Tab-separated table of C-alpha atoms in Angstrom:
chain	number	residue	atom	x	y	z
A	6	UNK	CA	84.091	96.414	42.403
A	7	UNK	CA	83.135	99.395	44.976
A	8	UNK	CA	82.243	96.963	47.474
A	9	UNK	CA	85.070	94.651	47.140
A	10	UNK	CA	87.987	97.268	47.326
A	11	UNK	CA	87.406	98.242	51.250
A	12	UNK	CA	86.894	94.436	52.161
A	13	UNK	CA	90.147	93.779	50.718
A	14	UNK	CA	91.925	96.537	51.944
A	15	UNK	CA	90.779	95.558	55.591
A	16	UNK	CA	91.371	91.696	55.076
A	17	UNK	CA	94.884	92.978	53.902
A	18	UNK	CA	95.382	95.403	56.846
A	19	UNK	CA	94.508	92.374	58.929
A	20	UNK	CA	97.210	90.264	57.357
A	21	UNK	CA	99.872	92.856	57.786
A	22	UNK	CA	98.701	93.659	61.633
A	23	UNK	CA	98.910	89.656	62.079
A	24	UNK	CA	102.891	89.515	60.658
A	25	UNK	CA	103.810	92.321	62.901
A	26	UNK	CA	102.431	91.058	65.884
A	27	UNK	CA	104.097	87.859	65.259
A	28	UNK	CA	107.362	88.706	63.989
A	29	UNK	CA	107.114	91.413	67.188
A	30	UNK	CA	106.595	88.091	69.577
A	31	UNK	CA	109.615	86.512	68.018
A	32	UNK	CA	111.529	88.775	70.314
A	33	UNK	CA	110.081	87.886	73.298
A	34	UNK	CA	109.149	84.349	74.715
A	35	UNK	CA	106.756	81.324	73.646
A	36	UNK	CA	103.276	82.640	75.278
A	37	UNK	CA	101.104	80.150	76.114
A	38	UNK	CA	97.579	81.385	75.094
A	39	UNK	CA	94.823	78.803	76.028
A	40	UNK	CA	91.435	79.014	74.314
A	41	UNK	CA	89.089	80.696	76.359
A	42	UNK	CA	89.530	84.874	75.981
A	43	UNK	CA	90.992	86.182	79.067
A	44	UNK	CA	90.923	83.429	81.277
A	45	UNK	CA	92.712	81.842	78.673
A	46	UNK	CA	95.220	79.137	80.401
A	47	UNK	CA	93.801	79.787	83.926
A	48	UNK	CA	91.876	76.340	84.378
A	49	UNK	CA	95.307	74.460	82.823
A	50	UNK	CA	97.125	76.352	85.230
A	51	UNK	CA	95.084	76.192	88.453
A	52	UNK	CA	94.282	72.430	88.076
A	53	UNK	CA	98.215	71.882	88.881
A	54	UNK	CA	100.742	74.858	88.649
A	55	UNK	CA	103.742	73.138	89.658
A	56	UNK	CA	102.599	70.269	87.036
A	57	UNK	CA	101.933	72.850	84.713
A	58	UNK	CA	105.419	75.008	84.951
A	59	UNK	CA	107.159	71.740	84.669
A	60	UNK	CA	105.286	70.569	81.487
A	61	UNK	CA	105.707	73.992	79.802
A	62	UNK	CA	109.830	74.567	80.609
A	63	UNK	CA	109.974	70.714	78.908
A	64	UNK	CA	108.281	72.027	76.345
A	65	UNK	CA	109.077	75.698	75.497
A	66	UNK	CA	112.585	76.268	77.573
A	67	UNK	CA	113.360	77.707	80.212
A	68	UNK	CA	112.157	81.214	79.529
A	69	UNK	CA	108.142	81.224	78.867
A	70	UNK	CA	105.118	83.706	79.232
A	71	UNK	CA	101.290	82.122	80.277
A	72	UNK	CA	98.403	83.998	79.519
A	73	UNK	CA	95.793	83.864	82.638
A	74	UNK	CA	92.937	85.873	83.600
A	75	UNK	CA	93.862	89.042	81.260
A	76	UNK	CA	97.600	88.789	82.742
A	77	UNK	CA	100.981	87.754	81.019
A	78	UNK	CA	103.344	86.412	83.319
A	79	UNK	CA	106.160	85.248	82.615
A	80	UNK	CA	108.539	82.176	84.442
A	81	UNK	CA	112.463	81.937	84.524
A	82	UNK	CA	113.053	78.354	85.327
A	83	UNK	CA	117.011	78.476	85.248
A	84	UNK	CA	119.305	80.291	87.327
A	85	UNK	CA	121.318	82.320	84.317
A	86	UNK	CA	118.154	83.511	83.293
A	87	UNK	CA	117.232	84.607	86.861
A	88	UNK	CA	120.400	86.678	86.712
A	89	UNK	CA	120.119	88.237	83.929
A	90	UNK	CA	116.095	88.988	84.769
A	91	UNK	CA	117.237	90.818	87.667
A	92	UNK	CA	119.992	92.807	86.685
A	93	UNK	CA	117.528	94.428	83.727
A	94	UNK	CA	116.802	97.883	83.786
A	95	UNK	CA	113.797	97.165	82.023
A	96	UNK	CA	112.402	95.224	85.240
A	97	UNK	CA	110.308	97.307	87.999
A	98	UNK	CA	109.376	95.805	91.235
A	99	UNK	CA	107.179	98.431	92.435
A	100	UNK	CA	105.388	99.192	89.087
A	101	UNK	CA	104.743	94.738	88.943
A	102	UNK	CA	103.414	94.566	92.360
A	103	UNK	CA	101.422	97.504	92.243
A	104	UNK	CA	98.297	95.900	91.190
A	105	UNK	CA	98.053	93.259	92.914
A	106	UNK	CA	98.427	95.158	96.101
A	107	UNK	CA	95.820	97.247	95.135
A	108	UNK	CA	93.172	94.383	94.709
A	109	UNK	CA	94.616	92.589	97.911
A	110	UNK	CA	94.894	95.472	100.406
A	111	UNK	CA	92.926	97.982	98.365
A	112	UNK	CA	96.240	100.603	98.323
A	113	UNK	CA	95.809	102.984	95.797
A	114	UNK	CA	99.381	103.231	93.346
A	115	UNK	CA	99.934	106.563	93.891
A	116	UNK	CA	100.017	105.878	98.341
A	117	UNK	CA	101.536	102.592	97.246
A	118	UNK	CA	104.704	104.202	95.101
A	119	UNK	CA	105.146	107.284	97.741
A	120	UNK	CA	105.507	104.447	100.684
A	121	UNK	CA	107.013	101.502	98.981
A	122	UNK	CA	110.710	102.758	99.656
A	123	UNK	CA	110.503	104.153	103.013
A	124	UNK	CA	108.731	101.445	104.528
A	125	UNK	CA	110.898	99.076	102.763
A	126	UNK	CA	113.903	100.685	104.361
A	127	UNK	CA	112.272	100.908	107.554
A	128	UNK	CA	111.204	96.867	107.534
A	129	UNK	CA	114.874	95.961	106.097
A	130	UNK	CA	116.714	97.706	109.040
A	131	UNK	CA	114.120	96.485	112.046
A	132	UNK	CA	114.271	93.077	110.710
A	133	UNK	CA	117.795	92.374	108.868
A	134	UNK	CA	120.390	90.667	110.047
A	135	UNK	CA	122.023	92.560	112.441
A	136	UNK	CA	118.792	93.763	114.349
A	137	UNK	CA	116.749	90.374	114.385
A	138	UNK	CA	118.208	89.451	117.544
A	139	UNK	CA	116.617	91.749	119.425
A	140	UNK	CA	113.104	90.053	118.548
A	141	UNK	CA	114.529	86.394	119.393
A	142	UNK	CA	114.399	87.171	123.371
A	143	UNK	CA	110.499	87.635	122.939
A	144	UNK	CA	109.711	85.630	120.348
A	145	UNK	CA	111.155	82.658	122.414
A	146	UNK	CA	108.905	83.618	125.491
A	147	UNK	CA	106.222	83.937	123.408
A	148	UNK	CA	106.256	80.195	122.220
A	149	UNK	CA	106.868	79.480	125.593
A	150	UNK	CA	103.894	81.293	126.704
A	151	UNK	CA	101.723	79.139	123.920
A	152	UNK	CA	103.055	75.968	124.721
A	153	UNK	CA	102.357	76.221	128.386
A	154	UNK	CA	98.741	76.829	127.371
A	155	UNK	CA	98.703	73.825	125.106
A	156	UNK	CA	99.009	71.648	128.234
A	157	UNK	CA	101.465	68.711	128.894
A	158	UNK	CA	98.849	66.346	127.208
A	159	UNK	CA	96.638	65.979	123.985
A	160	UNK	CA	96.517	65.867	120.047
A	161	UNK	CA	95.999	68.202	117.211
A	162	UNK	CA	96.708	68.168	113.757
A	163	UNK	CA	99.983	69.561	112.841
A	164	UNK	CA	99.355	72.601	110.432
A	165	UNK	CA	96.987	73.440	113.141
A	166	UNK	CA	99.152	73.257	115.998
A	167	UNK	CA	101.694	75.268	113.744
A	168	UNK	CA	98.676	77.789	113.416
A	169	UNK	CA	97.656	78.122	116.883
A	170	UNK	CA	101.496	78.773	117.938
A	171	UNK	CA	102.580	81.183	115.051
A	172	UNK	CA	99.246	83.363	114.773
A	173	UNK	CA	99.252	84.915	118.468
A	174	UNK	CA	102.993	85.091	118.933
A	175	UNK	CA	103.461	86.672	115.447
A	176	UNK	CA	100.392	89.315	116.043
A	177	UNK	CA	101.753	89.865	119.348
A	178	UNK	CA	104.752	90.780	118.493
A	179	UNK	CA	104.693	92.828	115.624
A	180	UNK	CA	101.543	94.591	116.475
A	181	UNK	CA	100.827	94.361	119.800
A	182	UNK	CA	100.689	92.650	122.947
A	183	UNK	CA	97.030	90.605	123.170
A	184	UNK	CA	95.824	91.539	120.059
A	185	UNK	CA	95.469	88.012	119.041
A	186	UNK	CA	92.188	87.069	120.413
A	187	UNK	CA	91.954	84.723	123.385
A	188	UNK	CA	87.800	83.851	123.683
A	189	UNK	CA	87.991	80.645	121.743
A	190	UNK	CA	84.368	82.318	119.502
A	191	UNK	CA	86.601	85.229	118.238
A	192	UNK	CA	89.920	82.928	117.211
A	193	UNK	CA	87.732	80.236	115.348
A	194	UNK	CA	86.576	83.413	113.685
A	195	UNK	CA	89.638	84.869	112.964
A	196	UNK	CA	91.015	81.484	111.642
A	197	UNK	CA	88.319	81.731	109.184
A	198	UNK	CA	88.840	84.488	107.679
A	199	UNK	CA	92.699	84.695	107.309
A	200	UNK	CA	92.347	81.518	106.084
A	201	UNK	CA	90.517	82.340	103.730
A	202	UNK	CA	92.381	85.631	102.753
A	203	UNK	CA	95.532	83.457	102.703
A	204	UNK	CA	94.794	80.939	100.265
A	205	UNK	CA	92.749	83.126	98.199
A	206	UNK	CA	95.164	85.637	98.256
A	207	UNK	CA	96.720	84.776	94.539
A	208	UNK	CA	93.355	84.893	92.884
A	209	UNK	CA	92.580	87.811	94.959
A	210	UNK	CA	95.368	89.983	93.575
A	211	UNK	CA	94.614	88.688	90.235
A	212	UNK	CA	90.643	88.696	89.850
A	213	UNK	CA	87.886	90.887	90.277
A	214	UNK	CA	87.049	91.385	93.711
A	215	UNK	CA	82.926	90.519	92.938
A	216	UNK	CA	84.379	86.792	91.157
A	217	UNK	CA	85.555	86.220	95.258
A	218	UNK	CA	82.734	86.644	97.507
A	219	UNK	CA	84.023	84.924	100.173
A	220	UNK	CA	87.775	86.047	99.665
A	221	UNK	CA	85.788	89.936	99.246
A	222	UNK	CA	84.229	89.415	102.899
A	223	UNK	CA	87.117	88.275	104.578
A	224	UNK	CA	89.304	90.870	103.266
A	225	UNK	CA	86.834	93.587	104.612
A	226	UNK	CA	86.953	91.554	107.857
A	227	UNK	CA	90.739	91.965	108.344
A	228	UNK	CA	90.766	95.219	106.887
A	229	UNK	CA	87.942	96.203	109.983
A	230	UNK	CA	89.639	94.212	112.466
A	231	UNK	CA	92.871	96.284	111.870
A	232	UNK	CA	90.518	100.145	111.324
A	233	UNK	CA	89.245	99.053	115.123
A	234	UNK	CA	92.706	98.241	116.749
A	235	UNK	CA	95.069	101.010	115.379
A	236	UNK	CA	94.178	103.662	117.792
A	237	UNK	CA	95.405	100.919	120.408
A	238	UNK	CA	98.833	100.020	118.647
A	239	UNK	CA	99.783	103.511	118.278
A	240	UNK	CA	99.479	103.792	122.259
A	241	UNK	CA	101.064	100.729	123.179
A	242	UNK	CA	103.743	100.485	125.038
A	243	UNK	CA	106.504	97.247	125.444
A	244	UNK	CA	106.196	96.587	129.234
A	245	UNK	CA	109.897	95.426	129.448
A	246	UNK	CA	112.112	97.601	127.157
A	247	UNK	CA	109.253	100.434	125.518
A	248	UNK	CA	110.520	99.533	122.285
A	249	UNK	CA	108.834	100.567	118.930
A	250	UNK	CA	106.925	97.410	117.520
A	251	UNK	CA	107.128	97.075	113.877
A	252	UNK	CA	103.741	98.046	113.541
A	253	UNK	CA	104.320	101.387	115.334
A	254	UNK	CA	106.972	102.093	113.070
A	255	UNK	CA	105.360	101.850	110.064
A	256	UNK	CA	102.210	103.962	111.250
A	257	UNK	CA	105.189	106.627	111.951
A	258	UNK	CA	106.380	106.684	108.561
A	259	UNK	CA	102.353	106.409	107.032
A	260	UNK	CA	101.753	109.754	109.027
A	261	UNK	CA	104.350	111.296	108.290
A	262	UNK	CA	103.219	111.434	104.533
A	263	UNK	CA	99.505	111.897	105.587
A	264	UNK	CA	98.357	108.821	104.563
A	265	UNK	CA	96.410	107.804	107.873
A	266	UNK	CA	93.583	106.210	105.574
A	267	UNK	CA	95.897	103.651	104.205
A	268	UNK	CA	96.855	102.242	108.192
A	269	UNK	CA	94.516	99.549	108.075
A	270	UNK	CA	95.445	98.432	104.057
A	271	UNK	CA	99.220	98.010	104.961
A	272	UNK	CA	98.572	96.528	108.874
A	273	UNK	CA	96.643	93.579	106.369
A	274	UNK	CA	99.429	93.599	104.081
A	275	UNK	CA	101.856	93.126	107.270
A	276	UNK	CA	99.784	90.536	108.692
A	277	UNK	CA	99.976	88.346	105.632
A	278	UNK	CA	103.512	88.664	104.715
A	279	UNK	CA	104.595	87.716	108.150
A	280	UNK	CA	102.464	84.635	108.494
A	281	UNK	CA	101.609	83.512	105.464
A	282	UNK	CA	105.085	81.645	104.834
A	283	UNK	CA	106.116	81.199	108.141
A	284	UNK	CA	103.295	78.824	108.583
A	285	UNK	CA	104.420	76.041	105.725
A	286	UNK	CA	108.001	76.161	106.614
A	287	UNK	CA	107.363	75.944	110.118
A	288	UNK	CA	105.028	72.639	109.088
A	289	UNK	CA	107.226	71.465	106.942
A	290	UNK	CA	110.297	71.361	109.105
A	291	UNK	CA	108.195	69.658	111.761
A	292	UNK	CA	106.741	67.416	109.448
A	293	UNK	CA	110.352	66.613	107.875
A	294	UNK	CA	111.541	65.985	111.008
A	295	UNK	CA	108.750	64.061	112.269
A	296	UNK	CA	108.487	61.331	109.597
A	297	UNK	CA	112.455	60.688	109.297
A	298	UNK	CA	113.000	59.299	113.325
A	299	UNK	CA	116.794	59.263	112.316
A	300	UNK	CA	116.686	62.601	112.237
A	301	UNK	CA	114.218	63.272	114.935
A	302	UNK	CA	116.357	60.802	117.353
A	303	UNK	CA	119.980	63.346	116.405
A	304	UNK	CA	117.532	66.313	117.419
A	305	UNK	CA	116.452	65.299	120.862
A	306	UNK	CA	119.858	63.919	121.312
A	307	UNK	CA	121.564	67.090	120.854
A	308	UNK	CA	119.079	69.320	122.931
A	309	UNK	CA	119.668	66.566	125.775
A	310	UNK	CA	123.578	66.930	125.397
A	311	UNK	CA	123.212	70.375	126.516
A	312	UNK	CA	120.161	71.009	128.653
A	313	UNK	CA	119.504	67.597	129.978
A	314	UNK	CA	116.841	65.214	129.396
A	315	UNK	CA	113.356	66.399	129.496
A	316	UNK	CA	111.094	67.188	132.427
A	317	UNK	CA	114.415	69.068	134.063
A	318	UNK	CA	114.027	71.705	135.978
A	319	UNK	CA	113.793	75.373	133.888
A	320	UNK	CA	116.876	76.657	133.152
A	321	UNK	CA	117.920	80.154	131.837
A	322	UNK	CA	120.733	80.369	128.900
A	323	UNK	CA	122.744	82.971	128.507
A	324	UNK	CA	123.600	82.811	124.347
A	325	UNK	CA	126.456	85.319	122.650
A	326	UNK	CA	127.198	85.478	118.952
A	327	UNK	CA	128.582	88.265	117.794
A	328	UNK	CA	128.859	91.974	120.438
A	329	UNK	CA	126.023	92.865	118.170
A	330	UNK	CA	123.960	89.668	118.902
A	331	UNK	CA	123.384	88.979	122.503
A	332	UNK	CA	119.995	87.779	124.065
A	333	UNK	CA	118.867	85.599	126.837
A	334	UNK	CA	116.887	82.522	125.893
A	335	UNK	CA	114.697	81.455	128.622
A	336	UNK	CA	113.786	77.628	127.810
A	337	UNK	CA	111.296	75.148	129.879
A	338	UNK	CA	112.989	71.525	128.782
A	339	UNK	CA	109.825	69.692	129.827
A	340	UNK	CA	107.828	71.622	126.295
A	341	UNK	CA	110.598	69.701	124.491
């Protein structure tokens, strides 16, 4: 009777712990488990996620939470619920992002929360609405520049031509003027390896570093790339106008709170945010436009109506907005 009063007692305390935890989860939303501990629906989910998402809001509604890799997350599907979502007070941005910027940038979360704000603030007023324009001057002769050096003649395949144009006039922007590399060894290389980064990037800030060799070496790569080039961004100088580049300014705002050691972490977390989306919807505009001739024919159409048909001589646009918006577009119709 000694023995079986403790084994009861736990096998009860079990019980109990079990109804709490599931009355508790009544409160929150149908979790989707899996059967493998911590993975748990990770292979479900990476097989097909927008497959899976759709399958599971069928299912369970339009609120739900999947387990994967030791992490709940959880997916609002509708747009009331993406409302309401964002107008809690029990949601915090910086506290859900910290971790993953840790493991993709290696930023430590107490640099991370004494930045986040500033540099938010900072990257909101350089690059809202009413300062973009001042970019769209240079941006434009920077595609011009890379479509000169494309030649008049040849063949590539798309999401690489959209690669080879965004990469150097994004880097040279935002950073700095020929940082993008130009001996064709060193941009294969670099290809590599934010490629890499890039579409490893969700399992990076999810997984164990040591699970991602190759995703671990190309990180380091970046993060070395960037370690080796600062010195040279905080010197440079805009040839035209000496402005600040973006870059600049948030080196400005990392010294300022003596966090020099973190310049190479957020320069990789730049680098990333600014091409990693611009180089799908830049694809998939082109490739939109490419495969519907309807549509490409109204294009072409209404660049002729106002520049003339192509292999005109250069001309140079003056374009005004808004008294806050004015910039000079310099276009070549023949790269049309």
């Amino acid at each position: 009777m000694e023995l079986i009063s403790p084994a009861v007692v736990i096998i009860l305390g079990c019980i109990a712990l079990l109804l709490f935890l599931q009355r508790k989860n009544l409160r929150g939303p149908p979790c989707i488990r899996g059967w493998i501990p911590w993975i748990g629906a990770g292979f479900e989910f990476g097989k097909a996620p927008l497959e899976f998402i759709e399958k599971a809001r069928i299912k369970y509604g339009p609120v739900f939470t999947v387990f994967i890799m030791g992490t709940r997350m959880t997916f609002v599907t509708e747009e009331e619920g993406i409302n309401v979502f964002l107008k809690s007070k029990e949601v915090n941005f910086e506290l859900a992002v910290q971790n993953p910027v840790y493991r993709t940038a290696s930023i430590p979360k107490n640099t991370f929360l004494t930045l986040h704000e500033k540099l938010y603030i900072m990257m909101k007023g350089k690059l809202g609405t009413f300062n973009l324009y001042q970019l769209t001057g240079q941006l434009t002769e920077e595609l011009h520049e890379q479509l000169e050096n494309l030649g008049t003649h040849g063949t590539m395949e798309l999401n690489n031509l959209v690669r080879h144009l965004l990469y150097p006039v994004t880097m040279n922007i935002l950073f700095k003027k020929g940082l993008f590399p130009t001996d064709e060894r060193k941009i294969r290389e670099f290809y590599q390896h934010f490629q890499a980064y890039d579409e490893g990037f969700e399992y990076g800030s999810q997984m164990p570093e040591c699970l991602l060799r190759n995703w671990s070496k190309s990180k380091k790569w970046l993060l070395a790339l960037f370690e080796k080039t600062i010195p040279d961004m905080k010197t440079y100088k805009s040839v035209k106008n000496n402005s600040m580049t973006l870059m600049q300014a948030m080196l400005d705002i990392i010294e300022t709170e003596r966090k020099e050691e973190e310049s190479p972490s957020y320069g990789l977390l730049l680098l990333w945010a600014s091409l990693s989306n611009a180089v799908p919807v830049a694809f998939w505009t082109l490739a939109f436009v490419l495969s519907h001739p309807t549509v490409h024919e109204t294009i072409l159409e209404g660049i002729s109506s106002v520049f003339g048909t192509a292999g005109s001589m250069e001309h140079k646009v003056s374009v005004t907005t808004t008294p806050l918006c004015r910039y000079n577009v310099k276009t070549a119709l023949d790269d049309i």
